PDB file of C-alpha atoms in Angstrom:
ATOM      1  CA  MET A 264    -144.045-158.851 181.709  1.00  0.00           C
ATOM      2  CA  ARG A 265    -142.013-160.808 179.279  1.00  0.00           C
ATOM      3  CA  SER A 266    -144.818-160.505 176.597  1.00  0.00           C
ATOM      4  CA  VAL A 267    -144.818-156.755 177.071  1.00  0.00           C
ATOM      5  CA  PHE A 268    -141.095-156.556 176.692  1.00  0.00           C
ATOM      6  CA  ILE A 269    -141.055-158.802 173.296  1.00  0.00           C
ATOM      7  CA  ALA A 270    -144.118-156.397 172.101  1.00  0.00           C
ATOM      8  CA  VAL A 271    -142.258-153.195 172.667  1.00  0.00           C
ATOM      9  CA  LEU A 272    -138.907-154.915 170.879  1.00  0.00           C
ATOM     10  CA  ILE A 273    -140.979-155.917 168.006  1.00  0.00           C
ATOM     11  CA  ALA A 274    -142.522-152.457 167.561  1.00  0.00           C
ATOM     12  CA  GLY A 275    -139.046-150.718 167.924  1.00  0.00           C
ATOM     13  CA  LEU A 276    -137.588-153.152 165.166  1.00  0.00           C
ATOM     14  CA  GLY A 277    -140.507-152.215 163.024  1.00  0.00           C
ATOM     15  CA  LEU A 278    -140.044-148.565 163.400  1.00  0.00           C
ATOM     16  CA  ALA A 279    -136.336-148.864 162.668  1.00  0.00           C
ATOM     17  CA  GLY A 280    -137.011-150.602 159.560  1.00  0.00           C
ATOM     18  CA  PHE A 281    -139.563-148.220 158.474  1.00  0.00           C
ATOM     19  CA  ALA A 282    -137.073-145.311 159.165  1.00  0.00           C
ATOM     20  CA  VAL A 283    -134.450-147.150 157.135  1.00  0.00           C
ATOM     21  CA  TYR A 284    -136.887-147.605 154.285  1.00  0.00           C
ATOM     22  CA  MET A 285    -137.946-143.990 154.230  1.00  0.00           C
ATOM     23  CA  ALA A 286    -134.257-142.787 154.417  1.00  0.00           C
ATOM     24  CA  ARG A 287    -133.322-144.966 151.430  1.00  0.00           C
ATOM     25  CA  ASP A 288    -136.227-143.720 149.563  1.00  0.00           C
ATOM     26  CA  TYR A 289    -135.282-140.049 150.112  1.00  0.00           C
ATOM     27  CA  ILE A 290    -131.625-140.467 149.138  1.00  0.00           C
ATOM     28  CA  ALA A 291    -132.808-142.198 146.007  1.00  0.00           C
ATOM     29  CA  SER A 292    -135.110-139.399 145.093  1.00  0.00           C
ATOM     30  CA  LEU A 293    -132.241-136.887 145.681  1.00  0.00           C
ATOM     31  CA  GLU A 294    -129.749-138.872 143.429  1.00  0.00           C
ATOM     32  CA  THR A 295    -132.553-139.015 140.606  1.00  0.00           C
ATOM     33  CA  THR A 296    -133.024-135.251 140.867  1.00  0.00           C
ATOM     34  CA  ALA A 297    -129.221-134.610 140.800  1.00  0.00           C
ATOM     35  CA  VAL A 298    -128.970-136.699 137.663  1.00  0.00           C
ATOM     36  CA  ALA A 299    -131.903-135.056 136.084  1.00  0.00           C
ATOM     37  CA  GLU A 300    -130.391-131.335 136.660  1.00  0.00           C
ATOM     38  CA  PRO A 301    -128.338-130.179 133.662  1.00  0.00           C
ATOM     39  CA  ALA A 302    -124.614-129.859 134.189  1.00  0.00           C
ATOM     40  CA  VAL A 303    -122.961-126.469 134.302  1.00  0.00           C
ATOM     41  CA  PRO A 304    -121.243-125.598 130.954  1.00  0.00           C
ATOM     42  CA  MET A 305    -117.332-125.450 131.616  1.00  0.00           C
ATOM     43  CA  THR A 306    -114.614-124.067 129.589  1.00  0.00           C
ATOM     44  CA  GLU A 307    -110.913-124.818 129.628  1.00  0.00           C
ATOM     45  CA  ILE A 308    -108.869-121.612 129.966  1.00  0.00           C
ATOM     46  CA  ILE A 309    -105.026-120.981 130.535  1.00  0.00           C
ATOM     47  CA  ALA A 310    -103.817-120.411 133.946  1.00  0.00           C
ATOM     48  CA  VAL A 311    -100.519-120.161 135.813  1.00  0.00           C
ATOM     49  CA  LYS A 312     -99.136-123.255 137.680  1.00  0.00           C
ATOM     50  CA  HIS A 313     -97.506-121.215 140.196  1.00  0.00           C
ATOM     51  CA  ASP A 314     -97.011-117.472 141.684  1.00  0.00           C
ATOM     52  CA  ILE A 315     -95.553-115.393 139.118  1.00  0.00           C
ATOM     53  CA  ALA A 316     -94.037-111.945 139.919  1.00  0.00           C
ATOM     54  CA  TYR A 317     -94.181-108.550 138.056  1.00  0.00           C
ATOM     55  CA  GLY A 318     -91.613-108.335 135.240  1.00  0.00           C
ATOM     56  CA  SER A 319     -91.152-112.196 134.788  1.00  0.00           C
ATOM     57  CA  PRO A 320     -91.274-113.913 131.414  1.00  0.00           C
ATOM     58  CA  LEU A 321     -94.272-115.937 130.688  1.00  0.00           C
ATOM     59  CA  THR A 322     -93.794-119.034 128.986  1.00  0.00           C
ATOM     60  CA  THR A 323     -95.736-122.277 128.287  1.00  0.00           C
ATOM     61  CA  ASP A 324     -93.660-123.989 131.299  1.00  0.00           C
ATOM     62  CA  ASP A 325     -95.495-121.666 133.506  1.00  0.00           C
ATOM     63  CA  LEU A 326     -98.866-122.731 132.343  1.00  0.00           C
ATOM     64  CA  HIS A 327    -101.618-125.264 132.350  1.00  0.00           C
ATOM     65  CA  TYR A 328    -105.344-125.683 131.587  1.00  0.00           C
ATOM     66  CA  LEU A 329    -108.185-125.205 134.142  1.00  0.00           C
ATOM     67  CA  GLU A 330    -111.769-125.564 134.048  1.00  0.00           C
ATOM     68  CA  LEU A 331    -114.102-122.627 134.756  1.00  0.00           C
ATOM     69  CA  PRO A 332    -117.841-122.207 134.517  1.00  0.00           C
ATOM     70  CA  THR A 333    -118.313-120.595 130.965  1.00  0.00           C
ATOM     71  CA  ASP A 334    -120.854-117.936 132.350  1.00  0.00           C
ATOM     72  CA  ALA A 335    -118.192-116.910 135.112  1.00  0.00           C
ATOM     73  CA  LEU A 336    -115.126-116.466 132.787  1.00  0.00           C
ATOM     74  CA  PRO A 337    -113.344-113.043 133.215  1.00  0.00           C
ATOM     75  CA  GLU A 338    -112.802-110.991 130.336  1.00  0.00           C
ATOM     76  CA  GLY A 339    -109.459-111.364 128.585  1.00  0.00           C
ATOM     77  CA  THR A 340    -109.046-115.038 129.021  1.00  0.00           C
ATOM     78  CA  PHE A 341    -107.255-117.401 126.792  1.00  0.00           C
ATOM     79  CA  THR A 342    -108.439-120.760 125.792  1.00  0.00           C
ATOM     80  CA  VAL A 343    -105.690-121.992 123.355  1.00  0.00           C
ATOM     81  CA  ALA A 344    -101.906-121.499 123.693  1.00  0.00           C
ATOM     82  CA  GLU A 345    -101.735-120.030 120.213  1.00  0.00           C
ATOM     83  CA  ASP A 346    -103.626-117.084 121.129  1.00  0.00           C
ATOM     84  CA  LEU A 347    -101.509-116.341 123.984  1.00  0.00           C
ATOM     85  CA  PHE A 348     -98.265-116.643 122.005  1.00  0.00           C
ATOM     86  CA  PRO A 349     -99.373-115.774 118.436  1.00  0.00           C
ATOM     87  CA  GLN A 350     -95.746-115.154 117.367  1.00  0.00           C
ATOM     88  CA  GLY A 351     -94.691-118.650 118.378  1.00  0.00           C
ATOM     89  CA  PHE A 352     -93.996-120.368 121.844  1.00  0.00           C
ATOM     90  CA  ASP A 353     -90.211-119.045 121.527  1.00  0.00           C
ATOM     91  CA  VAL A 354     -91.574-115.418 121.944  1.00  0.00           C
ATOM     92  CA  PRO A 355     -92.612-114.989 125.620  1.00  0.00           C
ATOM     93  CA  ARG A 356     -94.933-112.246 127.057  1.00  0.00           C
ATOM     94  CA  THR A 357     -93.949-110.437 130.233  1.00  0.00           C
ATOM     95  CA  VAL A 358     -96.219-110.066 133.339  1.00  0.00           C
ATOM     96  CA  ILE A 359     -97.122-106.723 134.184  1.00  0.00           C
ATOM     97  CA  ARG A 360     -99.497-107.526 137.085  1.00  0.00           C
ATOM     98  CA  ALA A 361     -98.354-110.353 139.514  1.00  0.00           C
ATOM     99  CA  MET A 362    -100.441-113.738 139.551  1.00  0.00           C
ATOM    100  CA  LEU A 363    -101.094-116.230 142.060  1.00  0.00           C
ATOM    101  CA  LYS A 364    -101.084-119.994 141.459  1.00  0.00           C
ATOM    102  CA  ASN A 365    -104.199-121.143 139.321  1.00  0.00           C
ATOM    103  CA  GLU A 366    -105.019-117.620 138.374  1.00  0.00           C
ATOM    104  CA  PRO A 367    -106.455-117.195 134.828  1.00  0.00           C
ATOM    105  CA  VAL A 368    -103.983-115.498 132.524  1.00  0.00           C
ATOM    106  CA  LEU A 369    -105.729-112.222 131.296  1.00  0.00           C
ATOM    107  CA  ALA A 370    -104.601-110.043 128.372  1.00  0.00           C
ATOM    108  CA  ASN A 371    -104.302-106.969 130.814  1.00  0.00           C
ATOM    109  CA  LYS A 372    -101.895-108.815 133.019  1.00  0.00           C
ATOM    110  CA  VAL A 373     -99.223-109.433 130.336  1.00  0.00           C
ATOM    111  CA  THR A 374     -97.554-107.547 127.569  1.00  0.00           C
ATOM    112  CA  LYS A 375     -97.779-108.060 123.919  1.00  0.00           C
ATOM    113  CA  PRO A 376     -95.541-110.842 122.824  1.00  0.00           C
ATOM    114  CA  GLY A 377     -91.756-109.967 122.800  1.00  0.00           C
ATOM    115  CA  GLU A 378     -92.309-106.506 124.799  1.00  0.00           C
ATOM    116  CA  ASP A 379     -90.878-105.845 128.345  1.00  0.00           C
ATOM    117  CA  ALA A 380     -92.557-104.555 131.333  1.00  0.00           C
ATOM    118  CA  GLY A 381     -91.973-100.834 130.525  1.00  0.00           C
ATOM    119  CA  VAL A 382     -94.143 -98.014 131.214  1.00  0.00           C
ATOM    120  CA  ALA A 383     -95.448 -97.668 127.760  1.00  0.00           C
ATOM    121  CA  THR A 384     -97.164-101.126 128.125  1.00  0.00           C
ATOM    122  CA  ARG A 385     -99.195 -99.678 130.952  1.00  0.00           C
ATOM    123  CA  LEU A 386    -100.653 -96.698 129.246  1.00  0.00           C
ATOM    124  CA  SER A 387    -104.244 -96.950 128.107  1.00  0.00           C
ATOM    125  CA  SER A 388    -105.000 -95.952 124.481  1.00  0.00           C
ATOM    126  CA  GLY A 389    -104.530 -92.238 123.758  1.00  0.00           C
ATOM    127  CA  MET A 390    -102.910 -91.513 127.005  1.00  0.00           C
ATOM    128  CA  ARG A 391     -99.546 -90.345 127.749  1.00  0.00           C
ATOM    129  CA  ALA A 392     -96.902 -90.487 130.599  1.00  0.00           C
ATOM    130  CA  PHE A 393     -95.975 -87.384 132.509  1.00  0.00           C
ATOM    131  CA  ALA A 394     -93.364 -87.205 135.190  1.00  0.00           C
ATOM    132  CA  ILE A 395     -94.035 -85.014 138.346  1.00  0.00           C
ATOM    133  CA  ARG A 396     -91.328 -84.118 140.856  1.00  0.00           C
ATOM    134  CA  VAL A 397     -92.231 -84.937 144.417  1.00  0.00           C
ATOM    135  CA  ASP A 398     -90.652 -85.106 147.900  1.00  0.00           C
ATOM    136  CA  VAL A 399     -91.496 -86.819 151.159  1.00  0.00           C
ATOM    137  CA  ALA A 400     -94.314 -84.218 151.634  1.00  0.00           C
ATOM    138  CA  SER A 401     -95.895 -83.675 148.231  1.00  0.00           C
ATOM    139  CA  GLY A 402     -95.421 -87.541 147.692  1.00  0.00           C
ATOM    140  CA  VAL A 403     -97.569 -88.752 150.460  1.00  0.00           C
ATOM    141  CA  SER A 404     -94.608 -89.876 152.597  1.00  0.00           C
ATOM    142  CA  GLY A 405     -93.583 -92.374 149.884  1.00  0.00           C
ATOM    143  CA  PHE A 406     -96.669 -94.546 150.306  1.00  0.00           C
ATOM    144  CA  LEU A 407     -97.743 -94.074 146.646  1.00  0.00           C
ATOM    145  CA  ARG A 408     -97.700 -97.142 144.462  1.00  0.00           C
ATOM    146  CA  PRO A 409     -98.385 -97.815 140.783  1.00  0.00           C
ATOM    147  CA  ASP A 410    -102.215 -98.016 139.927  1.00  0.00           C
ATOM    148  CA  ASP A 411    -103.029 -95.949 142.819  1.00  0.00           C
ATOM    149  CA  GLU A 412    -105.001 -92.607 142.053  1.00  0.00           C
ATOM    150  CA  VAL A 413    -104.342 -89.088 143.150  1.00  0.00           C
ATOM    151  CA  ASP A 414    -105.873 -85.741 143.252  1.00  0.00           C
ATOM    152  CA  LEU A 415    -103.386 -82.738 142.105  1.00  0.00           C
ATOM    153  CA  PHE A 416    -102.992 -79.495 143.934  1.00  0.00           C
ATOM    154  CA  TRP A 417    -101.458 -76.467 142.610  1.00  0.00           C
ATOM    155  CA  THR A 418    -100.002 -73.765 144.807  1.00  0.00           C
ATOM    156  CA  GLY A 419     -98.753 -70.476 143.381  1.00  0.00           C
ATOM    157  CA  THR A 420     -99.508 -66.773 142.947  1.00  0.00           C
ATOM    158  CA  LEU A 421    -102.327 -65.821 140.598  1.00  0.00           C
ATOM    159  CA  PRO A 422    -101.651 -63.375 137.700  1.00  0.00           C
ATOM    160  CA  ASP A 423    -102.118 -59.720 138.571  1.00  0.00           C
ATOM    161  CA  GLU A 424    -102.715 -60.525 142.176  1.00  0.00           C
ATOM    162  CA  ARG A 425    -100.469 -60.716 145.050  1.00  0.00           C
ATOM    163  CA  ARG A 426    -102.118 -63.393 146.965  1.00  0.00           C
ATOM    164  CA  GLU A 427    -100.937 -67.092 147.002  1.00  0.00           C
ATOM    165  CA  VAL A 428    -103.588 -69.768 146.494  1.00  0.00           C
ATOM    166  CA  THR A 429    -103.770 -73.488 146.496  1.00  0.00           C
ATOM    167  CA  LYS A 430    -106.286 -75.014 143.877  1.00  0.00           C
ATOM    168  CA  LEU A 431    -107.366 -78.548 143.015  1.00  0.00           C
ATOM    169  CA  ILE A 432    -106.501 -78.751 139.275  1.00  0.00           C
ATOM    170  CA  ASP A 433    -107.136 -82.325 138.676  1.00  0.00           C
ATOM    171  CA  THR A 434    -108.823 -85.536 140.246  1.00  0.00           C
ATOM    172  CA  ASN A 435    -108.478 -89.311 140.170  1.00  0.00           C
ATOM    173  CA  VAL A 436    -105.128 -89.192 138.158  1.00  0.00           C
ATOM    174  CA  ARG A 437    -103.717 -92.795 138.032  1.00  0.00           C
ATOM    175  CA  ILE A 438    -100.071 -93.429 138.780  1.00  0.00           C
ATOM    176  CA  VAL A 439     -98.201 -95.758 136.420  1.00  0.00           C
ATOM    177  CA  ALA A 440     -94.674 -95.637 137.947  1.00  0.00           C
ATOM    178  CA  VAL A 441     -92.914 -94.588 141.102  1.00  0.00           C
ATOM    179  CA  ASP A 442     -89.421 -93.348 140.117  1.00  0.00           C
ATOM    180  CA  GLN A 443     -88.136 -96.162 137.699  1.00  0.00           C
ATOM    181  CA  SER A 444     -90.464 -98.749 138.996  1.00  0.00           C
ATOM    182  CA  ALA A 445     -93.902 -99.806 137.277  1.00  0.00           C
ATOM    183  CA  ASP A 446     -94.274-102.785 139.997  1.00  0.00           C
ATOM    184  CA  SER A 447     -97.375-102.228 141.901  1.00  0.00           C
ATOM    185  CA  GLU A 448     -96.733-105.251 143.958  1.00  0.00           C
ATOM    186  CA  ARG A 449     -93.599-103.901 145.571  1.00  0.00           C
ATOM    187  CA  ALA A 450     -93.824-103.764 149.374  1.00  0.00           C
ATOM    188  CA  GLY A 451     -92.750-100.990 151.865  1.00  0.00           C
ATOM    189  CA  ALA A 452     -92.810 -97.389 151.638  1.00  0.00           C
ATOM    190  CA  THR A 453     -90.080 -95.443 149.678  1.00  0.00           C
ATOM    191  CA  VAL A 454     -89.382 -91.747 149.422  1.00  0.00           C
ATOM    192  CA  ALA A 455     -89.799 -91.171 145.686  1.00  0.00           C
ATOM    193  CA  ARG A 456     -88.447 -88.280 143.830  1.00  0.00           C
ATOM    194  CA  THR A 457     -90.578 -88.760 140.743  1.00  0.00           C
ATOM    195  CA  ILE A 458     -94.189 -90.079 140.150  1.00  0.00           C
ATOM    196  CA  THR A 459     -95.245 -90.924 136.699  1.00  0.00           C
ATOM    197  CA  VAL A 460     -98.966 -90.415 135.783  1.00  0.00           C
ATOM    198  CA  GLU A 461    -101.231 -91.460 133.003  1.00  0.00           C
ATOM    199  CA  ALA A 462    -102.802 -88.290 131.293  1.00  0.00           C
ATOM    200  CA  THR A 463    -104.390 -87.004 128.216  1.00  0.00           C
ATOM    201  CA  PRO A 464    -102.336 -84.737 125.993  1.00  0.00           C
ATOM    202  CA  ARG A 465    -104.382 -81.585 127.259  1.00  0.00           C
ATOM    203  CA  GLN A 466    -103.747 -82.813 130.953  1.00  0.00           C
ATOM    204  CA  VAL A 467     -99.966 -83.110 130.123  1.00  0.00           C
ATOM    205  CA  ALA A 468     -99.895 -79.384 129.035  1.00  0.00           C
ATOM    206  CA  ALA A 469    -101.755 -78.315 132.219  1.00  0.00           C
ATOM    207  CA  PHE A 470     -99.524 -80.244 134.420  1.00  0.00           C
ATOM    208  CA  ALA A 471     -96.464 -78.816 132.689  1.00  0.00           C
ATOM    209  CA  GLN A 472     -97.760 -75.395 133.236  1.00  0.00           C
ATOM    210  CA  ALA A 473     -98.666 -75.792 136.701  1.00  0.00           C
ATOM    211  CA  GLN A 474     -95.206 -77.524 137.403  1.00  0.00           C
ATOM    212  CA  SER A 475     -93.364 -74.633 135.903  1.00  0.00           C
ATOM    213  CA  SER A 476     -95.339 -71.827 137.577  1.00  0.00           C
ATOM    214  CA  GLY A 477     -95.823 -73.098 141.070  1.00  0.00           C
ATOM    215  CA  ARG A 478     -95.738 -76.296 143.243  1.00  0.00           C
ATOM    216  CA  LEU A 479     -97.777 -79.492 142.865  1.00  0.00           C
ATOM    217  CA  SER A 480     -98.804 -81.601 145.715  1.00  0.00           C
ATOM    218  CA  LEU A 481    -100.432 -84.982 145.356  1.00  0.00           C
ATOM    219  CA  ALA A 482    -103.449 -86.389 147.723  1.00  0.00           C
ATOM    220  CA  LEU A 483    -103.939 -90.065 147.564  1.00  0.00           C
ATOM    221  CA  VAL A 484    -107.388 -91.253 146.682  1.00  0.00           C
ATOM    222  CA  GLY A 485    -109.069 -94.265 148.757  1.00  0.00           C
ATOM    223  CA  ALA A 486    -109.274 -97.476 146.913  1.00  0.00           C
ATOM    224  CA  LEU A 487    -112.886 -97.757 147.483  1.00  0.00           C
ATOM    225  CA  ASP A 488    -113.527 -93.913 146.910  1.00  0.00           C
ATOM    226  CA  GLN A 489    -116.218 -93.421 144.134  1.00  0.00           C
ATOM    227  CA  ILE A 490    -116.812 -89.593 144.738  1.00  0.00           C
ATOM    228  CA  VAL A 491    -115.040 -87.226 142.436  1.00  0.00           C
ATOM    229  CA  SER A 492    -113.692 -84.413 144.445  1.00  0.00           C
ATOM    230  CA  GLU A 493    -115.176 -80.910 143.873  1.00  0.00           C
ATOM    231  CA  GLN A 494    -113.498 -77.918 142.759  1.00  0.00           C
ATOM    232  CA  VAL A 495    -111.426 -76.334 145.611  1.00  0.00           C
ATOM    233  CA  GLU A 496    -109.380 -73.015 145.800  1.00  0.00           C
ATOM    234  CA  ILE A 497    -108.085 -71.542 149.070  1.00  0.00           C
ATOM    235  CA  ASP A 498    -105.820 -68.652 150.074  1.00  0.00           C
ATOM    236  CA  GLN A 499    -104.297 -67.645 153.361  1.00  0.00           C
ATOM    237  CA  ARG A 500    -107.027 -65.319 154.330  1.00  0.00           C
ATOM    238  CA  GLU A 501    -109.716 -68.032 153.854  1.00  0.00           C
ATOM    239  CA  LEU A 502    -107.422 -70.411 155.617  1.00  0.00           C
ATOM    240  CA  LEU A 503    -107.127 -68.125 158.664  1.00  0.00           C
ATOM    241  CA  GLY A 504    -110.550 -66.861 158.630  1.00  0.00           C
ATOM    242  CA  ILE A 505    -109.406 -63.370 157.856  1.00  0.00           C
ATOM    243  CA  GLU A 506    -112.288 -61.119 156.496  1.00  0.00           C
ATOM    244  CA  GLU A 507    -111.272 -58.716 153.773  1.00  0.00           C
ATOM    245  CA  GLU A 508    -111.428 -55.176 155.096  1.00  0.00           C
ATOM    246  CA  THR A 509    -114.048 -52.862 153.316  1.00  0.00           C
ATOM    247  CA  ARG A 510    -113.101 -49.058 153.161  1.00  0.00           C
ATOM    248  CA  ALA A 511    -115.882 -46.724 153.708  1.00  0.00           C
ATOM    249  CA  GLU A 512    -116.353 -44.336 151.102  1.00  0.00           C
ATOM    250  CA  ALA A 513    -115.724 -40.580 151.806  1.00  0.00           C
ATOM    251  CA  PRO A 514    -118.938 -38.570 151.852  1.00  0.00           C
ATOM    252  CA  VAL A 515    -119.573 -36.560 148.807  1.00  0.00           C
ATOM    253  CA  ALA A 516    -119.612 -32.723 149.522  1.00  0.00           C
ATOM    254  CA  PRO A 517    -122.716 -30.966 148.113  1.00  0.00           C
ATOM    255  CA  LYS A 518    -122.285 -29.314 144.882  1.00  0.00           C
ATOM    256  CA  THR A 519    -122.078 -25.481 145.192  1.00  0.00           C
ATOM    257  CA  CYS A 520    -122.110 -22.701 142.575  1.00  0.00           C
ATOM    258  CA  SER A 521    -121.233 -18.948 143.233  1.00  0.00           C
ATOM    259  CA  ILE A 522    -120.419 -15.786 141.076  1.00  0.00           C
ATOM    260  CA  ARG A 523    -117.690 -13.307 141.998  1.00  0.00           C
ATOM    261  CA  THR A 524    -118.319  -9.600 141.849  1.00  0.00           C
ATOM    262  CA  ARG A 525    -116.578  -6.486 142.802  1.00  0.00           C
ATOM    263  CA  ARG A 526    -117.505  -4.008 145.531  1.00  0.00           C
ATOM    264  CA  GLY A 527    -115.578  -1.259 145.372  1.00  0.00           C
ATOM    265  CA  SER A 528    -111.919  -2.476 145.581  1.00  0.00           C
ATOM    266  CA  GLU A 529    -112.972  -5.896 147.196  1.00  0.00           C
ATOM    267  CA  VAL A 530    -113.885  -9.077 145.340  1.00  0.00           C
ATOM    268  CA  VAL A 531    -116.637 -11.085 146.731  1.00  0.00           C
ATOM    269  CA  GLU A 532    -118.285 -14.552 146.011  1.00  0.00           C
ATOM    270  CA  ILE A 533    -121.995 -14.656 145.965  1.00  0.00           C
ATOM    271  CA  PRO A 534    -123.569 -18.219 146.186  1.00  0.00           C
ATOM    272  CA  ILE A 535    -126.306 -18.700 143.570  1.00  0.00           C
ATOM    273  CA  PRO A 536    -128.444 -21.808 142.686  1.00  0.00           C
ATOM    274  CA  CYS A 537    -126.445 -24.453 140.503  1.00  0.00           C
ATOM    275  CA  ASN A 538    -127.906 -24.773 136.954  1.00  0.00           C
ATOM    276  CA  ASP A 539    -127.265 -28.570 135.967  1.00  0.00           C
ATOM    277  CA  GLY A 540    -128.731 -28.170 132.776  1.00  0.00           C
TER     278      GLY A 540
END
């Protein structure tokens, strides 16, 4: 019995030793493979040290370098401080989109050197800012923020017609400011009196005409909505499902022809065939 126990013990020790040997060999092969794999190319970019709010000046004290994979760099990054502050480190830029700690500094999140965070810095090339008067109803109950997109509806009376219509006049128009604020990070709902939108010169002319001839209402577009709204026009009859009455045409009386003749002292009419020729 004792000899059997010793044999089992020796076999167990042998298996344990073999397992340790195999594990060591496997780990060594993994290390060799890891060393053989090429390293991911990295690039040093400029990022912020801490959270920075909209409208804050950006200086070298707010920045540090951070390594990111070269193939994963977002567009508009800065790799050297001289590119971020081309007019000198004493001429700061202003933050126009809030940034979190260790977030890369991008060109579209800061103004040009020396500029403040006004509405003009948020306009795309060739675009203009146009102010639209709103209230709690037409302004989506105060839930609009800069960078939101809206559809614009016009309500008014059509020329030479007595019916009032509501018509979609433009879609996916970007808001650049709410009242006097261009901060898209502000929290809470406020009832705005003015919404400033980004528009082409032609759109500005159309919006001005619409605002002077009727009422403008805004409809907020969903953040993930990729569908462009179709053309919409509706009047009160269509809204209530009232069909326009069609008047029946009066029957046309058949054409008759006659001649008058005198019979003694009496004048009589005698029907004759009509000559259309």
